Each structure stands twice: as structure tokens, then as C-alpha cells.
Amino acid sequence: MITNKLGKFIAIEIKDLDVREVISKETINKISDILTEYSVVVIRNQNITNDEHIKFSENFGNLELTKVGTDGSGSKLIILRNFDESGNILLPTDRQRLNNLANQEWHSDSSFKQIPSKLSILSAKIIPSNGGNTEFLSMRASYNALPQDLKIKIDDKVCWHDYSHGRSKIDPNLVTPEEKQALPPVKQKLVLCENKHGKSLYLGAHCRNVDGMSENDSNALLAEINSYIDTEKFSYSHVWEPFDLIMWDNRAVLHRATPIKGKIEKRLMVRTTVAGQTPTINEN
Ligand code: OGA
Ligand code: MN
């Protein structure tokens, strides 16, 4: 497989892959290994249909069904767009635009689920000429940057992740009662050890508080951890070309969209989400 490293800590491009072809089990394992090591895999020039996207994704596990309240609800696809059926840019107050805004916060997809997602696979269909990058932050590099005493202090800590927490900061009405009911807060380990490449921090916009600590102490601990995370140095920013396909390990990186610069132009992305196989903790 021909690869090219993209970021200092994470991200690699696979150059000789056409995801529409029948891909052998051996190749899928190879891609999985590369993904486990580099956390973000970029494959360019993949002009695929939604069905081809789903088929390729299912090589890596069962796909999550899109939750209520998101475009694509009930299907295996999430549609991220900022324009309506007639091609008009949506108002900034439209739910879709607000959800896109929420995606500009560092997050891990589905960390609000009892068994959070393993990986996400995002395909760029229409991209604006300026801005609208997706950035990925290595949570292994972030963990490694912590001082030893802090590492020891947080090793067994558990956090509550709550979908409405991050969303309501964007707009108090963004989370519907239906979504609130479908997505009660869940506990996740703060430090994950998923593979031989080392431990990683599990944080992001859905992370509300550290279990068993007062609000003040919890906020202070999360702020202390965050103070060591160099979001510039530990990240990779992807400038999209149409038909780029990116896969990322939700248990090893956080990601966020960057704002579209200047006049708002159309952006259309389609995502599948491969479900995790194990919870991060045994209780819940
Ligand atoms: C996502 C996501 C960011 C972007 O698809 O999960 O957060 O840049 N996307 O669209
Ligand atoms: Mn996301």
C-alpha cells in the first residue's frame, strides 16, 4: 500500500485504493492497522454513491443508524449540508446550520452513546472555496503531554457525556425534548487504552463533568487537562477537495469543522459511522 504521512502525530494518505472495488479481507485489515496507528486516513478522488459509501464502511463493522433530529435520521447516513433542496443557503438560525456550528467544537462522534462509535467515514461532495476544513486532534499526543502526576490522578476517572450539554451551549432550543429523551447522559472512561499505540484522552464537547466530583473541582480538573493540550501542535487540518474520503478513529482523535470564510458557499458532506464493539467502561 502506498502511503504518505500528513501530520506530525496523526493522519496519513493512502494513495492506491479505490473503495468501489471489491476489497480483500487482507486489505481491510491493513487499512484498519494503518488507521489504528495514524488515527486519520485520507483517500482522495473517491467519487462514490451513498450505497458504495455504506458498502465500503460495512467492511469495518456495523453502522450506526442516524439518530432522531439529524438529517438522514433512521438511515446509515448523516447528511451535513448548509443549503435546502432548491440549493439556497439556509438561514443561520436553521437547525442544520446550528448543527454545523456545533460541529465546530472539538468532539468525538457518538461519545454520548453507551457504546460510542469506533470510526467515522466522511465523504466530501461539495466544498466551499475558502474554509470549511476539518481538523483532527491527537488525543494520544494530548495524553502524552500530561505531567506524570496528572496522568496517575486521572487514570481511573470517569466522565459523564451528555448530548444536550454541548448542543445547548450553541442554542438552548437546539436539542428537542425527543432528542433529550432518546439520549440520556452516559459514563465514559477519561483515559482510554484501546490498542498497543498507547493511552488517549477521551474528551470533547459532549463531555459534561467528571463523575463523583463537585462542579468546581470537575471544571478545574478538565481545565487543567486542557491546559496541556496544544491544539495547534497535536492536530492535522484537512483542506478538502471534492471526493476526498476521510476515516478517523473516534477513540483516538477529536475533530471539528472550521468556519467557511467570506461569503457562505455550499458545503455538502456525507458520513457513515461505524459502531464501537465495546463500551469504554463496564458499568452504565
Ligand atoms: C462529522 C463532523 C465536521 C465537518 O461529520 O462528524 O463533525 O467538517 N464533520 O463537516
Ligand atoms: Mn463529528
XYZ file of C-alpha atoms and ligand atoms in Angstrom:
295
model
C 0.000 0.000 0.000
C 1.402 3.409 -0.965
C 1.071 5.896 1.866
C 2.131 9.430 2.663
C 2.198 10.816 6.200
C 0.303 14.105 6.529
C 0.577 15.368 10.112
C 3.295 15.197 12.744
C 1.331 12.965 15.120
C -1.652 11.765 13.089
C -3.051 11.444 9.561
C -1.813 9.511 6.572
C -2.913 9.347 2.966
C -3.455 6.011 1.197
C -2.749 6.636 -2.460
C -3.513 3.387 -4.230
C -7.028 2.495 -3.153
C -10.369 2.598 -4.962
C -13.026 1.947 -2.332
C -15.546 0.881 -5.005
C -13.523 -2.194 -5.843
C -14.012 -5.490 -4.089
C -11.509 -5.228 -1.282
C -9.935 -8.316 0.223
C -10.114 -9.082 3.932
C -6.348 -8.708 3.985
C -6.543 -5.167 2.599
C -9.305 -4.223 5.056
C -7.120 -5.459 7.919
C -4.228 -3.432 6.539
C -6.369 -0.268 6.389
C -7.574 -0.946 9.944
C -3.988 -1.308 11.144
C -2.960 1.941 9.436
C -5.985 3.681 10.952
C -5.186 2.348 14.417
C -1.653 3.658 14.112
C -2.273 7.047 12.447
C -5.876 7.723 13.643
C -6.855 9.558 10.426
C -6.746 8.084 6.909
C -7.272 10.230 3.814
C -8.193 8.660 0.472
C -8.535 11.143 -2.382
C -10.630 11.012 -5.568
C -13.351 8.666 -4.358
C -16.412 9.747 -6.337
C -18.776 7.281 -4.704
C -22.524 6.852 -4.400
C -24.114 6.641 -0.966
C -24.566 2.900 -1.436
C -20.882 2.470 -2.269
C -20.014 4.550 0.796
C -22.171 2.287 3.004
C -20.797 -0.886 1.448
C -17.183 0.177 1.963
C -17.924 1.273 5.544
C -19.556 -2.040 6.453
C -16.210 -3.761 5.917
C -15.194 -2.245 9.254
C -18.223 -3.207 11.336
C -21.893 -2.496 11.874
C -23.001 1.003 11.057
C -24.847 3.239 13.469
C -28.312 4.323 12.463
C -28.647 8.085 12.340
C -30.395 9.386 15.422
C -33.588 11.387 15.604
C -33.242 15.053 14.811
C -30.367 14.701 12.315
C -30.627 14.818 8.521
C -30.593 11.174 7.401
C -32.404 10.022 10.561
C -33.142 6.282 10.579
C -30.683 5.565 7.733
C -26.989 4.653 7.794
C -26.019 8.100 6.515
C -25.628 11.505 8.076
C -26.027 14.380 5.655
C -24.242 17.608 6.519
C -25.351 20.472 4.341
C -25.908 24.202 4.601
C -28.444 24.594 1.769
C -32.019 23.479 1.050
C -33.457 21.282 -1.733
C -33.560 24.266 -4.095
C -29.896 24.995 -3.449
C -30.474 28.119 -1.353
C -28.129 28.673 1.577
C -30.072 28.056 4.803
C -30.601 30.825 7.317
C -28.016 30.905 10.134
C -30.842 30.037 12.553
C -31.816 26.867 10.662
C -31.281 23.623 12.646
C -28.855 22.324 10.041
C -26.731 25.473 10.248
C -26.803 25.323 14.066
C -25.793 21.667 13.993
C -22.950 22.567 11.645
C -21.953 25.219 14.170
C -21.930 22.593 16.918
C -19.543 20.572 14.733
C -17.063 23.438 15.070
C -16.441 22.373 18.675
C -13.859 19.628 19.232
C -15.840 16.416 19.645
C -15.856 12.669 19.207
C -18.832 11.271 17.279
C -21.328 9.419 19.460
C -19.374 9.826 22.698
C -22.848 10.371 24.181
C -23.769 6.743 23.431
C -23.234 3.889 25.877
C -21.139 2.158 23.263
C -19.556 5.075 21.446
C -18.546 4.892 17.819
C -15.276 3.352 16.718
C -14.785 5.254 13.497
C -16.413 7.726 11.166
C -16.088 7.866 7.389
C -16.776 11.228 5.766
C -17.089 11.945 2.055
C -16.870 15.447 0.612
C -19.375 16.167 -2.158
C -19.490 19.951 -2.439
C -16.943 22.150 -0.714
C -16.664 25.929 -0.391
C -13.675 27.668 -1.947
C -12.479 29.075 1.367
C -12.517 27.492 4.835
C -14.698 24.587 5.903
C -11.688 22.421 6.751
C -11.956 19.521 9.138
C -9.363 19.392 11.896
C -8.286 16.368 13.890
C -6.600 16.457 17.273
C -4.452 13.594 18.524
C -5.684 12.541 21.939
C -2.699 10.214 22.327
C -0.284 13.130 21.886
C -2.538 15.074 24.269
C -2.353 12.323 26.875
C 1.401 12.023 26.454
C 1.798 15.753 27.106
C 0.341 15.482 30.604
C 2.693 15.502 33.579
C 3.123 12.137 35.275
C 1.252 13.053 38.477
C -1.760 14.206 36.481
C -1.688 11.000 34.429
C -1.801 8.993 37.649
C -4.546 11.182 39.122
C -6.887 10.731 36.154
C -6.161 7.136 35.215
C -9.376 5.741 36.707
C -11.575 8.795 36.276
C -14.934 8.551 34.586
C -16.787 11.400 32.864
C -20.418 11.991 32.045
C -21.080 12.647 28.363
C -24.325 14.364 27.525
C -25.536 15.245 24.040
C -27.624 18.151 25.272
C -24.699 19.629 27.186
C -22.635 20.773 24.197
C -25.581 21.430 21.930
C -27.419 23.686 24.369
C -24.361 25.948 24.538
C -24.876 26.662 20.817
C -28.592 27.338 21.248
C -30.764 26.343 24.241
C -33.503 25.173 21.868
C -31.287 23.133 19.573
C -31.900 19.890 21.457
C -35.530 18.812 21.146
C -37.374 17.068 24.017
C -37.450 13.989 21.750
C -33.644 14.010 21.425
C -33.206 14.638 25.137
C -35.310 11.615 25.941
C -33.582 9.390 23.400
C -30.098 10.388 24.590
C -29.700 10.290 28.386
C -26.189 11.086 29.740
C -23.719 8.188 29.838
C -20.433 7.464 31.585
C -17.140 7.093 29.699
C -13.594 6.484 30.859
C -11.481 9.621 30.705
C -8.355 7.697 29.717
C -8.705 5.023 27.054
C -6.269 2.251 26.324
C -7.647 0.705 23.158
C -4.539 -0.661 21.472
C -0.789 -1.081 21.586
C -0.158 2.502 20.439
C -0.775 3.943 23.885
C -3.355 5.654 26.016
C -5.524 8.528 24.869
C -7.787 11.113 26.464
C -11.493 10.844 25.782
C -12.989 14.329 25.991
C -14.842 16.674 23.631
C -17.988 18.798 23.516
C -20.298 16.115 24.875
C -18.149 15.667 27.999
C -20.040 17.408 30.796
C -18.283 16.622 34.082
C -16.072 14.230 35.964
C -18.085 11.660 37.896
C -18.039 11.985 41.674
C -16.513 15.490 41.832
C -18.100 18.821 42.680
C -18.812 21.065 39.714
C -15.920 23.341 40.674
C -13.419 20.535 41.112
C -14.562 18.870 37.922
C -14.251 22.080 35.915
C -10.835 22.728 37.431
C -9.589 19.236 36.565
C -10.857 19.419 32.986
C -9.319 22.892 32.608
C -6.011 21.598 33.978
C -6.003 18.734 31.470
C -6.932 21.086 28.637
C -4.101 23.442 29.544
C -1.602 20.793 28.357
C -3.353 20.105 25.056
C -1.659 22.033 22.273
C -4.467 22.087 19.692
C -2.114 23.559 17.058
C 0.813 21.233 17.510
C -1.123 17.995 18.066
C -3.580 18.450 15.196
C -3.917 17.998 11.458
C -6.125 20.339 9.428
C -7.569 18.892 6.245
C -8.251 21.186 3.309
C -10.919 19.281 1.392
C -11.038 18.552 -2.310
C -14.336 17.211 -3.671
C -14.479 13.403 -3.366
C -11.894 13.150 -0.616
C -12.855 10.386 1.788
C -11.584 10.504 5.357
C -11.788 7.807 8.000
C -10.943 8.572 11.614
C -10.685 6.762 14.894
C -13.172 8.404 17.270
C -11.419 6.847 20.234
C -8.066 8.396 19.376
C -8.838 11.847 17.942
C -11.257 14.695 18.430
C -12.371 16.574 15.336
C -14.083 19.808 14.379
C -15.129 21.740 11.308
C -13.660 25.184 10.719
C -15.903 28.083 9.644
C -16.477 28.841 5.985
C -14.615 32.049 5.206
C -16.126 35.027 3.403
C -19.366 34.590 1.516
C -21.137 31.387 2.610
C -20.888 28.859 -0.213
C -22.476 25.433 -0.383
C -20.944 22.577 1.561
C -22.235 19.012 1.385
C -20.684 16.107 3.234
C -21.963 12.579 3.782
C -20.894 10.415 6.699
C -21.221 6.870 7.906
C -20.412 5.918 11.472
C -19.032 2.509 12.381
C -20.347 1.422 15.777
C -17.960 0.552 18.569
C -17.848 -3.021 19.788
C -17.130 -2.361 23.432
C -18.183 0.280 25.953
C -15.307 2.305 27.450
C -16.356 1.167 30.936
C -18.204 -1.845 32.224
C -20.849 -0.088 34.257
C -23.558 2.236 32.914
C -18.738 14.865 11.284
C -18.181 16.191 11.532
C -17.045 18.026 10.515
C -17.036 18.687 9.192
O -19.038 14.555 10.124
O -18.853 14.092 12.236
O -18.032 16.568 12.664
O -16.020 19.320 8.885
N -17.838 16.882 10.463
O -18.034 18.598 8.482
Mn -18.422 14.871 14.067
